[in-house]
Tab-separated table of C-alpha atoms and ligand atoms in Angstrom:
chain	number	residue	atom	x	y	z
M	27	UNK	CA	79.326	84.677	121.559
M	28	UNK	CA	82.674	85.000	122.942
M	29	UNK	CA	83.465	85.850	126.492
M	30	UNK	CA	85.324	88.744	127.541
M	31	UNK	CA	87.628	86.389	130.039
M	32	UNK	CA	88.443	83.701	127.240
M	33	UNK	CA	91.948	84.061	127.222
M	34	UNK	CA	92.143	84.692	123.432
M	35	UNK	CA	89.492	87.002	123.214
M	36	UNK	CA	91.334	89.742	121.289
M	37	UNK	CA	92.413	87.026	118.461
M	38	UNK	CA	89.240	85.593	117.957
M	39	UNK	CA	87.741	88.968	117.960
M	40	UNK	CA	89.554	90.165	115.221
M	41	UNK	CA	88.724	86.484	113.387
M	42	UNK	CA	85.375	87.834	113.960
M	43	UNK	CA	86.145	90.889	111.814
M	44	UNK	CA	87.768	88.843	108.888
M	45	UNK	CA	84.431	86.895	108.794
M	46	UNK	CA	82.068	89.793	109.201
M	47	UNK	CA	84.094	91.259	106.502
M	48	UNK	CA	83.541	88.529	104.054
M	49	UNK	CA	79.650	88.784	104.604
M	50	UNK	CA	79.690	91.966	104.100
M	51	UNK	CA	81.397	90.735	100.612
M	52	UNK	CA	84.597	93.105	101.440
M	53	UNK	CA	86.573	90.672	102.479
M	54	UNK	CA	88.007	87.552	100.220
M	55	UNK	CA	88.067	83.983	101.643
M	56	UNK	CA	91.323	83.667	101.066
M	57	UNK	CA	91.695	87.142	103.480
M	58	UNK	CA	91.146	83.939	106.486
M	59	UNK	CA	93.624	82.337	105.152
M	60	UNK	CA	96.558	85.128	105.359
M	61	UNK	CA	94.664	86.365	108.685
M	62	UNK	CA	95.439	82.530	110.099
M	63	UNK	CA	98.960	83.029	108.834
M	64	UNK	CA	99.708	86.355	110.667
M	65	UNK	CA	98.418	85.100	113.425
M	66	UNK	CA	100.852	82.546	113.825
M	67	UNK	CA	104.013	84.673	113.601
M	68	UNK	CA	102.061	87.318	116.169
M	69	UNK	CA	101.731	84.212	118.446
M	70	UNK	CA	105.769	83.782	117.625
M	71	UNK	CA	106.634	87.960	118.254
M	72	UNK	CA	104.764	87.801	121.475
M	73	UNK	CA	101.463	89.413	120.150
M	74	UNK	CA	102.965	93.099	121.350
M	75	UNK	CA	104.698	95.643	119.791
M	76	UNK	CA	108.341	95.303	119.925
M	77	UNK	CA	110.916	97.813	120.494
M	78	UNK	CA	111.972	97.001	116.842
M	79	UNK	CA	108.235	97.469	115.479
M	80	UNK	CA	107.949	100.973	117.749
M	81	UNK	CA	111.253	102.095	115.292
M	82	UNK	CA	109.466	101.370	112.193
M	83	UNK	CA	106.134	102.728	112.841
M	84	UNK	CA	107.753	105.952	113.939
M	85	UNK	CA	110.042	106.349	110.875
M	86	UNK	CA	107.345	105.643	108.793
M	87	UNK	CA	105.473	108.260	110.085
M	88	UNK	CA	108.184	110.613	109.592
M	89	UNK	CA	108.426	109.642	106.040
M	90	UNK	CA	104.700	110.206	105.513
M	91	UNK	CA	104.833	113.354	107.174
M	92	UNK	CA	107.875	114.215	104.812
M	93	UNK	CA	106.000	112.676	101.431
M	94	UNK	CA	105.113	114.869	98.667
M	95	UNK	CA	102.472	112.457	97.588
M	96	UNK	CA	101.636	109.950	99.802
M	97	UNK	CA	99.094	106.725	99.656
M	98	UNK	CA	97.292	104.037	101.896
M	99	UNK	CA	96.856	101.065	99.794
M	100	UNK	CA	93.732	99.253	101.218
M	101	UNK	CA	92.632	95.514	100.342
M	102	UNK	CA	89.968	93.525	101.711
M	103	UNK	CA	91.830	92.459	105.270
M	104	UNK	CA	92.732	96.282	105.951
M	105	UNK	CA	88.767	97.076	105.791
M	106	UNK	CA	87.847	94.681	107.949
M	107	UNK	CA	90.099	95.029	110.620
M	108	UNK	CA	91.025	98.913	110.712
M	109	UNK	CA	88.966	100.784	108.526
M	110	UNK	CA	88.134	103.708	111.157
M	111	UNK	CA	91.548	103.525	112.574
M	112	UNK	CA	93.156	103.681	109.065
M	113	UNK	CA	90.494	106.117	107.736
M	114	UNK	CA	92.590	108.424	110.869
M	115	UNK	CA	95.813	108.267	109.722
M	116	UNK	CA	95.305	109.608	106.723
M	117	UNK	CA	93.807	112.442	107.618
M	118	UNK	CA	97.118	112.756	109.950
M	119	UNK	CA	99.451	112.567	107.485
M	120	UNK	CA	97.407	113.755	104.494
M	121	UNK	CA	97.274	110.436	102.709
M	122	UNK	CA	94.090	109.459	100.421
M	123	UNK	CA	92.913	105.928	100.594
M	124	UNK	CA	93.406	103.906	97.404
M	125	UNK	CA	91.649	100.179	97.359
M	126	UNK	CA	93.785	97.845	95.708
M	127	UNK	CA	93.040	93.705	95.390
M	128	UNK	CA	94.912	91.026	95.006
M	129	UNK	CA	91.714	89.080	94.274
M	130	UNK	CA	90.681	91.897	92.862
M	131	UNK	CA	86.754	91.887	91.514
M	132	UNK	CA	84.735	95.554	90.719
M	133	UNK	CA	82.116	94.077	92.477
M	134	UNK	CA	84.685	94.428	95.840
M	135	UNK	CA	86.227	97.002	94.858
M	136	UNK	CA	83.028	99.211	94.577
M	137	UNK	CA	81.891	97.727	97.922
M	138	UNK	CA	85.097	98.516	99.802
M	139	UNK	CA	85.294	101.967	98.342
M	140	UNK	CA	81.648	102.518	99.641
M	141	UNK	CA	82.513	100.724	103.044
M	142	UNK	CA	85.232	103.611	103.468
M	143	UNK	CA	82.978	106.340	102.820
M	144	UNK	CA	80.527	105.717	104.585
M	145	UNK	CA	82.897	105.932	107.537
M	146	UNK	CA	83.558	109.065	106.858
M	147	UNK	CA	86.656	108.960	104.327
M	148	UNK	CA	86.584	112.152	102.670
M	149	UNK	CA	90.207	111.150	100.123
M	150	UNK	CA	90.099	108.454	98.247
M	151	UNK	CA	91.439	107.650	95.186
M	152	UNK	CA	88.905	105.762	93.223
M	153	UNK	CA	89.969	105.160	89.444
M	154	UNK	CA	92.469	102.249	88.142
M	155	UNK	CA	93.219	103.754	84.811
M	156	UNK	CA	97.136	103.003	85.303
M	157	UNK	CA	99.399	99.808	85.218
M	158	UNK	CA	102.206	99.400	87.636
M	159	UNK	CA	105.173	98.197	85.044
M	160	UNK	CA	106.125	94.321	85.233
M	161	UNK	CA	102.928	92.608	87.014
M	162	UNK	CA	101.146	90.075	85.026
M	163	UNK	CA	98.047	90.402	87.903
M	164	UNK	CA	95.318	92.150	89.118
M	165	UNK	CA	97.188	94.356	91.630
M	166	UNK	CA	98.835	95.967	88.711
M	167	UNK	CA	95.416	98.334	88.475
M	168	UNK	CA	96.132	101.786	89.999
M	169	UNK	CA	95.002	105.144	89.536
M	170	UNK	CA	97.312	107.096	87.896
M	171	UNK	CA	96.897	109.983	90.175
M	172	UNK	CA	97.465	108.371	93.172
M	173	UNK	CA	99.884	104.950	93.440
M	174	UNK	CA	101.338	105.261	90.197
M	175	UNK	CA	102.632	108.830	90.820
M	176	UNK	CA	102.522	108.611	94.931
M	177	UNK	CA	106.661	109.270	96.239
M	178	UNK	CA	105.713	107.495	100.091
M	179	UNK	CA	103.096	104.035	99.519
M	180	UNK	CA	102.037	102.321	102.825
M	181	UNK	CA	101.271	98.747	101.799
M	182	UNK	CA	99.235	96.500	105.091
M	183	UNK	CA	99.208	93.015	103.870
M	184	UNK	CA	101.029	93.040	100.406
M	185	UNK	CA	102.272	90.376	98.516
M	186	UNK	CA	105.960	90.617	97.336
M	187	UNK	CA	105.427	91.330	93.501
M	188	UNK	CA	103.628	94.438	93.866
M	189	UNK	CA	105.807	95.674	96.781
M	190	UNK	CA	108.881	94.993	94.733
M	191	UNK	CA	107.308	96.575	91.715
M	192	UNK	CA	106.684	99.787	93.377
M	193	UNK	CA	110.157	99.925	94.981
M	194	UNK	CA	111.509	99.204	91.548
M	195	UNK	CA	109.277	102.525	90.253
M	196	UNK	CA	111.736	104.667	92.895
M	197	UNK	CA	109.272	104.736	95.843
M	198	UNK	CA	109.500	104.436	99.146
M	199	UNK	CA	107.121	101.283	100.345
M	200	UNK	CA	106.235	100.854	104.124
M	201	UNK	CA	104.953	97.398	104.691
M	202	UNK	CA	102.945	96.343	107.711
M	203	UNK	CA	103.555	92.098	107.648
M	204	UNK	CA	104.252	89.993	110.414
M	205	UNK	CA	105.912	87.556	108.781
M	206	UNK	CA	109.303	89.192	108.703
M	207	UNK	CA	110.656	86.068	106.246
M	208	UNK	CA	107.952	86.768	103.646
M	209	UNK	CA	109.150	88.583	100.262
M	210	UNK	CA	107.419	91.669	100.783
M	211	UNK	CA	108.856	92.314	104.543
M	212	UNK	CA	112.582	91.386	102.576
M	213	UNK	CA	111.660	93.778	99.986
M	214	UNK	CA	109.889	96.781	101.454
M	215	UNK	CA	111.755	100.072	102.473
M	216	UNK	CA	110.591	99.845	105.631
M	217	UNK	CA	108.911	97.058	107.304
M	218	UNK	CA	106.818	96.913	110.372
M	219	UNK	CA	106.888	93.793	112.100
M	220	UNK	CA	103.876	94.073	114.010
M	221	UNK	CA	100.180	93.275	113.884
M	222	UNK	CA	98.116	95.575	111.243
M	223	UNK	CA	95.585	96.361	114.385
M	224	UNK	CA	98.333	97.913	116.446
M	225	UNK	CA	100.510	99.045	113.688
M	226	UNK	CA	98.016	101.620	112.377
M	227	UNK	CA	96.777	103.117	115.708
M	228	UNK	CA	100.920	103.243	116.498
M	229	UNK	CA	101.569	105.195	113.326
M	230	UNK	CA	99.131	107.690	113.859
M	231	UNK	CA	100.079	108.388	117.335
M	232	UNK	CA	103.494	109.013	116.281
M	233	UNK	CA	102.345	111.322	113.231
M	234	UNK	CA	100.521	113.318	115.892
M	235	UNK	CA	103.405	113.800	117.871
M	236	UNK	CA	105.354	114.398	115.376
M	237	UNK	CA	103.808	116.526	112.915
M	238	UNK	CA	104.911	119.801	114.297
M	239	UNK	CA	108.505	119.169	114.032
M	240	UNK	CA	110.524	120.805	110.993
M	241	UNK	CA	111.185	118.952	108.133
M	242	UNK	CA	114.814	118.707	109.070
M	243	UNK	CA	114.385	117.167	112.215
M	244	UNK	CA	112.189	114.375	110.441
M	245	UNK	CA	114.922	113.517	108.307
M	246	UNK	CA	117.171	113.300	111.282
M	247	UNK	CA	114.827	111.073	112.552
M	248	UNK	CA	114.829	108.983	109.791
M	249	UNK	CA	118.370	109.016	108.700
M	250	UNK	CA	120.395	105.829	109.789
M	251	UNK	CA	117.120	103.716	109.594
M	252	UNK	CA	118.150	100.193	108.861
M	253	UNK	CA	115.574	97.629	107.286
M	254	UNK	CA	117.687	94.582	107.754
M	255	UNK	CA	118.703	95.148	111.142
M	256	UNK	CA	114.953	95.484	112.068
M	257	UNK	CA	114.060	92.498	109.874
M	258	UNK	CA	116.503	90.910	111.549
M	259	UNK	CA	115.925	91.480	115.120
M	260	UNK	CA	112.616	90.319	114.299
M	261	UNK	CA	114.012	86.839	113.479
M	262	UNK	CA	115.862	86.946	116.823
M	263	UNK	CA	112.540	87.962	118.794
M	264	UNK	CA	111.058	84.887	117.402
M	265	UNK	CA	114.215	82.478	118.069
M	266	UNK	CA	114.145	84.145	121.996
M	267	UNK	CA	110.862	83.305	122.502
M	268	UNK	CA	110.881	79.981	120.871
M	269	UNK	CA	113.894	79.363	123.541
M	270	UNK	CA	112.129	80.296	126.359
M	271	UNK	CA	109.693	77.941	125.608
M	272	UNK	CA	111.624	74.783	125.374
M	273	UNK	CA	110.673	72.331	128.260
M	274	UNK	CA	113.964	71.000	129.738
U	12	PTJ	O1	91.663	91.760	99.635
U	12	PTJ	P1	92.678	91.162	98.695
U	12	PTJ	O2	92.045	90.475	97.531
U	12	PTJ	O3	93.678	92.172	98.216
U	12	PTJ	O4	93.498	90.055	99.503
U	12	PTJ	C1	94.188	90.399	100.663
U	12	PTJ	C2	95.065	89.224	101.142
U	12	PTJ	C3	95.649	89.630	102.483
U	12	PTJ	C4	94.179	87.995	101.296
U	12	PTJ	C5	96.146	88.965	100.085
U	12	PTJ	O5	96.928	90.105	99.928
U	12	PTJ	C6	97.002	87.785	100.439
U	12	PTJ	O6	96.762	86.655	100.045
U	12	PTJ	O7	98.014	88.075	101.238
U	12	PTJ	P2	99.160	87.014	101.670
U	12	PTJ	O8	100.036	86.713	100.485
U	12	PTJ	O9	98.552	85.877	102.403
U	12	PTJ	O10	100.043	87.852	102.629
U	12	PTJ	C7	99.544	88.429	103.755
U	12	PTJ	C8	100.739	88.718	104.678
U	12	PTJ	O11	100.225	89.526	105.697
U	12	PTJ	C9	101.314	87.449	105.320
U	12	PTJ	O12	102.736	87.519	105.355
U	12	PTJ	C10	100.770	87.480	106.737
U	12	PTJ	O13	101.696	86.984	107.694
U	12	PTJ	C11	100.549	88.967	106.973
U	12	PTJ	N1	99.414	89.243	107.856
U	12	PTJ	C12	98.231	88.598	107.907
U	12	PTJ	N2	97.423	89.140	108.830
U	12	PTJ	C13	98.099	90.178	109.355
U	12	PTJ	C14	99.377	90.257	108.723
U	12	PTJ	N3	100.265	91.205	109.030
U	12	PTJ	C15	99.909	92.109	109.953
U	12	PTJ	N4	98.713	92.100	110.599
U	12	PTJ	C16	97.791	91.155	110.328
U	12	PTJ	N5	96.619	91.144	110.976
């Protein structure tokens, strides 16, 4: 049991959910592993939601509000930690849920799909009868009415291939990684620096405030977006706060 007052409660809460997850058979082990990872770099961004990380999760609302055919992927992290939450924002933005694995087994696959709907998902895209061109691995497997035709895919927790696979199919890829050095942050159309447990809940707040505006006012609010320059101020959050903390 973990006290409220431990001063890393919230971390080692959501460590709880990676491990609940995995005996629920949801999660994979290795999901610890990459959990343990972005915790690290949230430790290095300050654990908040930067200024930089507020500008991505608001364009990428826009640009799920503006998508013809949008898509959450969801893997075995993302149901663990934000099912309900992500479950939400679809329904916002009118994007179906599709699972997709990187350690990908049917077994998990079926469970996660069952673990959504039993919250309540309603859209979900369930079949993995297309191949995403140029992946020799599992996370190739898509449905071919949802990823493989989708125009807007929000990826939490990718690894680079696929993301670069998708944006070589012509689509617009919103990663949520808090690594901002790993290849899928580099490669994504628009990445959001920032834990996937405040990332989602930010995204959907902006799609509510935003979803009454006309379509032209969403591109406005999209146009001049620039990856790098968020990747990059990223990089100099880290380097600040690693300067701050130098003992003289
Ligand atoms: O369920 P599966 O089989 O699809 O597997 C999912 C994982 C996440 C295990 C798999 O995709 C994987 O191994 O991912 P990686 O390559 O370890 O990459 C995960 C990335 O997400 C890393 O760059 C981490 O820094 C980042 N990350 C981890 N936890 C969080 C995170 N980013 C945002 N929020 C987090 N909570």
């Amino acid at each position: 049991m973990i006290p409220k007052n431990h001063p890393r409660y919230e971390s080692l809460m959501t460590r709880e959910l990676i491990v609940g997850g995995i005996k629920q058979g949801i999660t994979s082990t290795q999901g610890l592993i990459a959990q343990g990872r972005g915790e690290a770099f949230d430790y290095l961004i300050g654990e908040k939601s930067t200024e930089y990380a507020l500008r991505a999760e608001k364009v990428a609302a826009a640009k799920l509000l503006l998508a013809q055919k949008p898509v959450i992927s969801v893997n075995g992290n993302v149901a663990a930690l934000v099912p309900v939450e992500i479950i939400r924002l679809g329904e916002r933005v009118n994007a179906p849920l599709e699972v997709n694995l990187f350690h990908r087994t049917q077994e998990r696959v079926t469970k996660i799909i069952a673990h959504f709907q039993a919250l309540g998902a309603r859209n979900m895209f369930t079949k993995s009868d297309a191949l995403i061109p140029g992946l020799g691995h599992e996370r190739a497997k898509v449905d071919n009415n949802g990823i493989f035709i989708a125009d807007v895919v929000l990826v939490p927790l990718e690894d680079g291939d696929r993301c670069k696979a998708l944006v070589d199919m012509g689509k617009t890829v919103i990663a949520i990684d808090l690594n901002p050095l790993s290849r899928t942050a580099q490669c994504a159309t628009i990445t959001i620096v920032d834990n996937i447990t405040r990332a989602v809940p930010n995204i959907s707040k902006f799609a509510q405030e935003l979803k009454d505006l006309e379509k032209e006012e969403l591109q406005e609010l999209v146009k001049g977006y620039d990856n790098k320059q968020i990747l990059s101020q990223a990089v100099d959050e880290i380097k600040k706060n690693l300067e701050s903390h130098i003992l003289i």
